Structure formats: C-alpha cells, structure tokens
C-alpha cells in the first residue's frame, strides 16, 4: 500500500494487510521492548500450530512490530487510486479482519473489491479457498495488466 501511494501502478492486491492488529498489547510494545527484545511463543502454542499444519515464527522481534506500526500510521490510504483486490481471512488472529473494511472505505479506487475467505487463517489458506483466491488474483491481474 505504501508503494501504491507513491507510484502509479496498474493495480494492487492486498492480502491480510494489518491496519488494525488483534493483540491488545501492541500499544505497549515500545515500552516492553526496552526489557524484552522478542516475544517467544509458549510451547503449547507451537504444538497447536504444528498440529494445524501451519507455519509460524516461534519468536517475533518486537522491533518488527514497532516498525510495522510506524508504517501503518504513516499510510495515507486515500492516495491509493489504483484498482484494488483486498483478500482477508475471517479467522485471522493476527490482523483484525476489520482492516479489510477500513482499507476498502479509505482508498480512493473506483474499482475495488473485498474477497472474504471464511475458513482460512492469517498464515494458512485452506485448499478450496486457496484455489478461489488464486483464481481471483489471476483474474484481477489479467484485467489490470497492460498488454
């Protein structure tokens, strides 16, 4: 989205993009990062992720979240005028699914659409929805690329 604000693109595809994060501790991370550099997942979370056949980091550098938050806060979404395909999973525990609506309502694109994936999660697209998302993405790219 940052690039779409600054450059003239043929279109933009946005997937599970964080405008609103789910974790209630995000505002406190700059303070927490003074004492703790990483958020390390609990063993039971790692076991659950493995059982669900998902991939995930077992530790997240807090500075990454600080930098991402800065980028989110500097975005001026109304500057985005390119066609936009917004893909969002409803079961996202990382990015608040309301982010998709926020993006949709904030960008100035005349051609924009949200594709909701009902069963998938932030890091794991389930097979049927993965196929639909790929098809929709291919369609969007065909419609918006210059021959």
XYZ file of C-alpha atoms in Angstrom, residues 1 14 16-22 72 77 86 88 94-106 114 116:
28
model
C 0.000 0.000 0.000
C -3.778 -6.629 -0.565
C -4.453 -9.872 5.255
C -2.967 -6.413 5.498
C -2.568 -5.029 9.006
C -4.298 -1.742 9.591
C -5.712 -2.931 12.892
C -3.849 -5.608 14.846
C -5.613 -8.121 17.093
C 0.726 1.718 9.214
C -4.830 5.390 2.061
C -8.462 -6.914 -0.942
C -8.972 -11.079 4.011
C -3.038 -11.559 13.884
C -4.742 -8.893 11.780
C -8.188 -7.683 12.763
C -10.455 -8.603 9.819
C -11.968 -5.109 10.115
C -8.735 -3.942 8.468
C -10.167 -5.022 5.102
C -13.216 -2.789 5.564
C -11.016 0.087 6.738
C -8.837 -0.226 3.642
C -11.849 -0.594 1.328
C -13.538 2.508 2.770
C -10.339 4.578 2.875
C -13.051 -7.430 -0.927
C -13.512 -12.838 2.223
